[in-house]
Amino acid sequence: MKRTLLLSTVLLSSAVSLAQTNLALGGTATATSASENAGLAIDGDENTRWEAPVGDFADSEDVTWSLDFGSVQTFNTIQIKWEGAYSKSFVISVSEDGNEYTDVVVKTDEMVADLLQNYTFGEVNARYIRFRNVERATPWGVSFWEFRVFKMDAAVLSAITLSAPETVVGVGVPVTLNVAGKDQIGQPMDAGEVIYEVTPADAGTFHGNVYTSAKAGEATIVAKAGDLTSNEIKITSYAGEKIDIFANMATMVTPIGEGTTTGSMVGAFDDNMASLWDMHPATGAGDEERTYETGFVVDLQALYDITAISATFEGACPEDYTIAFAGNDGVYGDEHAVTGHAGMATFTDFFMSEAKQVRYVRFVSTKAATAYGVKLFDFSIFAENKQDFPDAAAPTEFTATIGAATFSSIALNFKATDDVSTNIAYVISYSDGETTAEAVTSGESGKEVAYTLRGLKYGTAYSISVVAKDGKGNATDPIVLEARTNDMPGSAPAGGATAENVKAVYSDKFGNAAGFVFPDWGEQTVTVEITLAEGDKAMLLSNMNYRGLEFDVMDVTDMETLHVDVFPETANTVTIVPIWRDTENNVNFAEIPYIAELKAGEWNALDIPVSAFHSDDRNGSNNVYQIKLDNGQGNTFIFDNIYFEKTVMADTEAPVWMMAEVGDVADTKATIKVQASDNNENCMLTYTVTGNADGTVVATKMVKAGDEAVIELTALTPETAYTFVVTVEDAAGNKADETRTVQLTTTEKIVQPTSGEGTITVQNDVITEPQTLKYTWRFIQENTKVTLVVEYLEESGVPGIVPGVIDAWTNGGNHVSENCDTFVSTFVWENVHLGDVLEGSVWWALAGGRAETPKFCYTVEDLNVSGIDNVPAVGTDTTGAVYDLSGRRIIKPAKGIYIINGKKVVAGNNK
């Protein structure tokens, strides 16, 4: 049978119901900072807040927030629900006339743990309340969610809340219930005598505040104190016991999917919610990129009646997945399917099951909910009525062989077959004669398994003993193998560099840079310093992903190349990334990677032009303080002699042209493809494009000699013929005598839309009847600042919808995601450039899944956009949708500045 889990978005009520009248509701709030949002603190909604931003405190702490009731009120209590950015010193004053104020609350240097605070004082009559900040408690601004005002009498029990530390337990396991009482303004107070009720009545029993289930299933429990009834809680009880997967994980769990990783697999089965299985790595955010198969099969190695399954996912979770059951025949049925689940929040999928005679449990995710992969905190199987398989025979057809060896690793290959177990565990014991260690791997019965022993000593003989075990622990006789790790190579060939022309990072000959260390960047790389010859140390990097080198800031302005000696055992590339420091602002400049081609099994002497790491943001600065050796892909390398060098011999030969031709042409942009060679194959060539008429430089591009380059031309005029002249020179300043002329004509103007409306049809397992979600979108440009605003239209009425996430991209990369607090989602690009392509989309979580807009696209065609068009005032009959500066749609605009068709305009009633 097929059962579909209905995952709905639970909407916690944002409006808090209090027994005592909140006099602030209906008042008018203003502030000296962010006054437009001052009213959010008296709207009764705990999901909205007033916030005075940190920038408004640059000159003074004196920021005030004021409330006008509209008439004189009598009160004696103020309640503030602070946001984390609260005030530790402040004054609250009251006034009848708005001129003479009396202080009723004065706090000095008060740090709070509970952000819901009550301030009581003698009864006063006032129309106005003024809150004045004296000193902030944090480096941020000042903010509160709600500012409430009460006339309080004696505290009266007004509400009780019921909770339980566990809501999923085995039958007969006691659960302690907790009841919290609150007075009329939501402050804690004793609930007094409490009784409990359960539905159905035979679900379980109470002993005081302890509930014990009597049968499997779901029970609904409430608490009562006098005339008050609490919220409902549901406790689900399952029959049977949890199956121990952790103890036999190697023979029980088989991963599914090409991209599924197993390094952290234990995190899903170790009963530790602080660890997780990072099952699949991050991908792109698009639908196609998030659609892939990842999962696993659990072989229970016996037949069980499954009573329940519990899967707890991190926010990087599946959008679509199934959990299915199969008997001894491996034919799956009884599928539990989930579709359209929204990500970005941890959740547990617990469901009861009636699947009988089950041996295999299969979990498969077919689509991830986010770009961050699939991560699983826990996967638990509960079952009863175990029927064991008789199995006393060890695996057969067992083979174990030696593969390739490196300086620090030995590859092994295993294979065995079992008549009962689907997985075989291989227990490996290995010794160098002094120390012994053990490793375990596993694989499917009858299939070859590859495993590599890492972190071994170089040039060392190892004795390796391997045993194959099935799921019942039946073991073969050991196979003993002998292998030896490779010897170290000799020192790297000596170069011709001399001390006066070098600034060294890591070198015995020239000495390490001042302050040189191997920093801890969380790398998996195993780093060992080895001696290749007397007086010649080198760094051995095994299982390398990346390795950082750090040293005191070094100015290499006068240096021309970065020299690196590298010996890769098997790899044919490595990436070198110097990290440049902005010493004035204490930030890093852009990182420019250099991918070096290598020959495996020998020393490679790399001389990389410093110009290969050029970035525009450095503005001539050449202060380097770190180097990242990257993209090792788990291979083994030796690095030595890392230094910057200036060339002694002059380069006098100019580059030689190979190609210069027109590429793509549009209305305001085009590309030119160029290529040239140079006698120095490692040097960087600079291509310069000028306008033929006046010689103005319109574009430059720097690439390695011999590589093809694509030069982008932007800010062109539509339907215009252009003639461009291209020159090329090398790093020594040698310029090719010959120039190349390129002619092109731009296309007619393509008018890009800057605003619009759209709809999404919503239908899933919860929303069974099709619903239409309506939204508007618009881009607003003000010079080098572009804002995307996407607004969900409340008239849509889609059930269970909550503010979601806005995703943004710049030039196809630099992806950023931001959570949205309201249904008006905004993203701001600062410091944009001509030709930048900006993209954004929004998704909202809703009952049963989520709804996602298409990508909206905007190309920056002009940087001189004021944001306000100088046009005559228009009346209320304007045909474009009108929005105020906060992004709210206006039906009848008064005279003022509004947003129409993505631009600020002067609009309003003509008089």
mmCIF file of N, CA and C in Angstrom, residues 379-435:
data_model
loop_
_atom_site.group_PDB
_atom_site.id
_atom_site.type_symbol
_atom_site.label_atom_id
_atom_site.label_comp_id
_atom_site.label_asym_id
_atom_site.label_seq_id
_atom_site.Cartn_x
_atom_site.Cartn_y
_atom_site.Cartn_z
ATOM 1 N N PHE A 379 18.274 8.267 11.748
ATOM 2 C CA PHE A 379 17.332 7.372 11.084
ATOM 3 C C PHE A 379 17.131 6.173 11.997
ATOM 4 N N SER A 380 15.907 6.030 12.516
ATOM 5 C CA SER A 380 15.618 4.971 13.487
ATOM 6 C C SER A 380 14.486 4.095 12.977
ATOM 7 N N ILE A 381 14.624 2.785 13.189
ATOM 8 C CA ILE A 381 13.624 1.795 12.793
ATOM 9 C C ILE A 381 13.154 1.079 14.054
ATOM 10 N N PHE A 382 11.816 1.039 14.257
ATOM 11 C CA PHE A 382 11.230 0.367 15.408
ATOM 12 C C PHE A 382 10.452 -0.844 14.900
ATOM 13 N N ALA A 383 10.595 -1.987 15.577
ATOM 14 C CA ALA A 383 10.011 -3.223 15.053
ATOM 15 C C ALA A 383 9.761 -4.222 16.165
ATOM 16 N N GLU A 384 9.008 -5.270 15.816
ATOM 17 C CA GLU A 384 8.736 -6.374 16.751
ATOM 18 C C GLU A 384 8.628 -7.666 15.954
ATOM 19 N N ASN A 385 8.443 -8.772 16.687
ATOM 20 C CA ASN A 385 8.240 -10.098 16.066
ATOM 21 C C ASN A 385 9.392 -10.485 15.151
ATOM 22 N N LYS A 386 10.608 -10.428 15.679
ATOM 23 C CA LYS A 386 11.793 -10.769 14.890
ATOM 24 C C LYS A 386 11.819 -12.252 14.549
ATOM 25 N N GLN A 387 12.109 -12.567 13.272
ATOM 26 C CA GLN A 387 12.314 -13.940 12.829
ATOM 27 C C GLN A 387 13.716 -14.047 12.250
ATOM 28 N N ASP A 388 14.607 -14.701 12.953
ATOM 29 C CA ASP A 388 16.000 -14.746 12.549
ATOM 30 C C ASP A 388 16.213 -15.736 11.414
ATOM 31 N N PHE A 389 17.297 -15.510 10.665
ATOM 32 C CA PHE A 389 17.720 -16.455 9.632
ATOM 33 C C PHE A 389 18.803 -17.364 10.209
ATOM 34 N N PRO A 390 18.697 -18.640 10.012
ATOM 35 C CA PRO A 390 19.817 -19.502 10.422
ATOM 36 C C PRO A 390 21.006 -19.259 9.493
ATOM 37 N N ASP A 391 22.139 -18.914 10.057
ATOM 38 C CA ASP A 391 23.320 -18.623 9.231
ATOM 39 C C ASP A 391 24.558 -18.889 10.068
ATOM 40 N N ALA A 392 25.188 -20.007 9.836
ATOM 41 C CA ALA A 392 26.409 -20.347 10.568
ATOM 42 C C ALA A 392 27.617 -20.394 9.659
ATOM 43 N N ALA A 393 27.427 -20.090 8.370
ATOM 44 C CA ALA A 393 28.517 -20.209 7.400
ATOM 45 C C ALA A 393 29.166 -18.853 7.146
ATOM 46 N N ALA A 394 30.481 -18.858 7.093
ATOM 47 C CA ALA A 394 31.230 -17.639 6.781
ATOM 48 C C ALA A 394 31.121 -17.332 5.288
ATOM 49 N N PRO A 395 31.435 -16.100 4.882
ATOM 50 C CA PRO A 395 31.455 -15.775 3.447
ATOM 51 C C PRO A 395 32.413 -16.695 2.688
ATOM 52 N N THR A 396 32.142 -16.857 1.423
ATOM 53 C CA THR A 396 32.974 -17.723 0.570
ATOM 54 C C THR A 396 33.564 -16.905 -0.569
ATOM 55 N N GLU A 397 34.407 -17.555 -1.372
ATOM 56 C CA GLU A 397 35.042 -16.931 -2.544
ATOM 57 C C GLU A 397 35.747 -15.630 -2.158
ATOM 58 N N PHE A 398 36.402 -15.656 -1.019
ATOM 59 C CA PHE A 398 37.051 -14.470 -0.474
ATOM 60 C C PHE A 398 38.417 -14.260 -1.115
ATOM 61 N N THR A 399 38.620 -13.027 -1.658
ATOM 62 C CA THR A 399 39.927 -12.665 -2.215
ATOM 63 C C THR A 399 40.350 -11.304 -1.661
ATOM 64 N N ALA A 400 41.638 -11.086 -1.543
ATOM 65 C CA ALA A 400 42.201 -9.802 -1.112
ATOM 66 C C ALA A 400 43.514 -9.603 -1.852
ATOM 67 N N THR A 401 43.669 -8.453 -2.502
ATOM 68 C CA THR A 401 44.875 -8.194 -3.290
ATOM 69 C C THR A 401 45.397 -6.795 -3.014
ATOM 70 N N ILE A 402 46.687 -6.592 -3.346
ATOM 71 C CA ILE A 402 47.352 -5.295 -3.179
ATOM 72 C C ILE A 402 47.219 -4.493 -4.470
ATOM 73 N N GLY A 403 46.926 -3.178 -4.323
ATOM 74 C CA GLY A 403 46.893 -2.285 -5.470
ATOM 75 C C GLY A 403 48.120 -1.384 -5.455
ATOM 76 N N ALA A 404 47.962 -0.159 -5.915
ATOM 77 C CA ALA A 404 49.079 0.780 -6.009
ATOM 78 C C ALA A 404 49.462 1.314 -4.634
ATOM 79 N N ALA A 405 50.756 1.606 -4.460
ATOM 80 C CA ALA A 405 51.259 2.212 -3.225
ATOM 81 C C ALA A 405 51.782 3.607 -3.520
ATOM 82 N N THR A 406 51.692 4.493 -2.522
ATOM 83 C CA THR A 406 52.282 5.823 -2.605
ATOM 84 C C THR A 406 53.239 5.984 -1.431
ATOM 85 N N PHE A 407 53.703 7.217 -1.202
ATOM 86 C CA PHE A 407 54.576 7.458 -0.049
ATOM 87 C C PHE A 407 53.882 7.096 1.261
ATOM 88 N N SER A 408 52.542 7.330 1.308
ATOM 89 C CA SER A 408 51.850 7.216 2.591
ATOM 90 C C SER A 408 50.583 6.380 2.517
ATOM 91 N N SER A 409 50.365 5.655 1.428
ATOM 92 C CA SER A 409 49.141 4.873 1.315
ATOM 93 C C SER A 409 49.384 3.583 0.547
ATOM 94 N N ILE A 410 48.495 2.617 0.790
ATOM 95 C CA ILE A 410 48.503 1.341 0.066
ATOM 96 C C ILE A 410 47.061 1.029 -0.302
ATOM 97 N N ALA A 411 46.796 0.791 -1.585
ATOM 98 C CA ALA A 411 45.455 0.475 -2.062
ATOM 99 C C ALA A 411 45.211 -1.030 -1.963
ATOM 100 N N LEU A 412 44.004 -1.405 -1.548
ATOM 101 C CA LEU A 412 43.631 -2.800 -1.387
ATOM 102 C C LEU A 412 42.331 -3.061 -2.145
ATOM 103 N N ASN A 413 42.128 -4.316 -2.564
ATOM 104 C CA ASN A 413 40.902 -4.727 -3.232
ATOM 105 C C ASN A 413 40.392 -6.013 -2.606
ATOM 106 N N PHE A 414 39.083 -6.061 -2.280
ATOM 107 C CA PHE A 414 38.489 -7.225 -1.620
ATOM 108 C C PHE A 414 37.255 -7.680 -2.387
ATOM 109 N N LYS A 415 36.928 -8.968 -2.184
ATOM 110 C CA LYS A 415 35.686 -9.501 -2.716
ATOM 111 C C LYS A 415 35.334 -10.766 -1.956
ATOM 112 N N ALA A 416 34.045 -10.893 -1.606
ATOM 113 C CA ALA A 416 33.559 -12.106 -0.947
ATOM 114 C C ALA A 416 32.073 -12.238 -1.221
ATOM 115 N N THR A 417 31.546 -13.458 -1.039
ATOM 116 C CA THR A 417 30.136 -13.743 -1.306
ATOM 117 C C THR A 417 29.531 -14.420 -0.085
ATOM 118 N N ASP A 418 28.267 -14.055 0.217
ATOM 119 C CA ASP A 418 27.574 -14.693 1.331
ATOM 120 C C ASP A 418 26.179 -15.092 0.888
ATOM 121 N N ASP A 419 25.674 -16.204 1.398
ATOM 122 C CA ASP A 419 24.368 -16.697 0.963
ATOM 123 C C ASP A 419 23.212 -16.057 1.707
ATOM 124 N N VAL A 420 23.490 -15.269 2.756
ATOM 125 C CA VAL A 420 22.435 -14.620 3.534
ATOM 126 C C VAL A 420 22.617 -13.106 3.562
ATOM 127 N N SER A 421 23.795 -12.650 3.975
ATOM 128 C CA SER A 421 24.048 -11.209 4.123
ATOM 129 C C SER A 421 24.220 -10.538 2.763
ATOM 130 N N THR A 422 23.625 -9.369 2.617
ATOM 131 C CA THR A 422 23.805 -8.603 1.381
ATOM 132 C C THR A 422 25.077 -7.773 1.423
ATOM 133 N N ASN A 423 25.576 -7.511 2.621
ATOM 134 C CA ASN A 423 26.809 -6.744 2.778
ATOM 135 C C ASN A 423 27.855 -7.581 3.502
ATOM 136 N N ILE A 424 29.104 -7.369 3.122
ATOM 137 C CA ILE A 424 30.238 -8.028 3.770
ATOM 138 C C ILE A 424 31.112 -6.965 4.413
ATOM 139 N N ALA A 425 31.515 -7.188 5.661
ATOM 140 C CA ALA A 425 32.462 -6.297 6.333
ATOM 141 C C ALA A 425 33.863 -6.879 6.196
ATOM 142 N N TYR A 426 34.834 -6.009 5.904
ATOM 143 C CA TYR A 426 36.231 -6.434 5.796
ATOM 144 C C TYR A 426 37.014 -5.762 6.914
ATOM 145 N N VAL A 427 37.547 -6.586 7.808
ATOM 146 C CA VAL A 427 38.304 -6.083 8.956
ATOM 147 C C VAL A 427 39.781 -6.197 8.618
ATOM 148 N N ILE A 428 40.487 -5.050 8.634
ATOM 149 C CA ILE A 428 41.866 -4.973 8.163
ATOM 150 C C ILE A 428 42.773 -4.647 9.346
ATOM 151 N N SER A 429 43.738 -5.482 9.604
ATOM 152 C CA SER A 429 44.756 -5.219 10.625
ATOM 153 C C SER A 429 46.101 -5.069 9.921
ATOM 154 N N TYR A 430 46.831 -3.975 10.199
ATOM 155 C CA TYR A 430 48.092 -3.753 9.497
ATOM 156 C C TYR A 430 49.156 -3.265 10.464
ATOM 157 N N SER A 431 50.400 -3.702 10.210
ATOM 158 C CA SER A 431 51.496 -3.415 11.135
ATOM 159 C C SER A 431 52.784 -3.146 10.367
ATOM 160 N N ASP A 432 53.596 -2.199 10.890
ATOM 161 C CA ASP A 432 54.914 -1.933 10.322
ATOM 162 C C ASP A 432 56.015 -2.585 11.146
ATOM 163 N N GLY A 433 55.620 -3.488 12.053
ATOM 164 C CA GLY A 433 56.587 -4.161 12.920
ATOM 165 C C GLY A 433 56.741 -3.474 14.265
ATOM 166 N N GLU A 434 56.307 -2.229 14.363
ATOM 167 C CA GLU A 434 56.385 -1.489 15.622
ATOM 168 C C GLU A 434 54.998 -1.165 16.164
ATOM 169 N N THR A 435 54.103 -0.733 15.301
ATOM 170 C CA THR A 435 52.748 -0.399 15.711
ATOM 171 C C THR A 435 51.748 -1.143 14.833
#
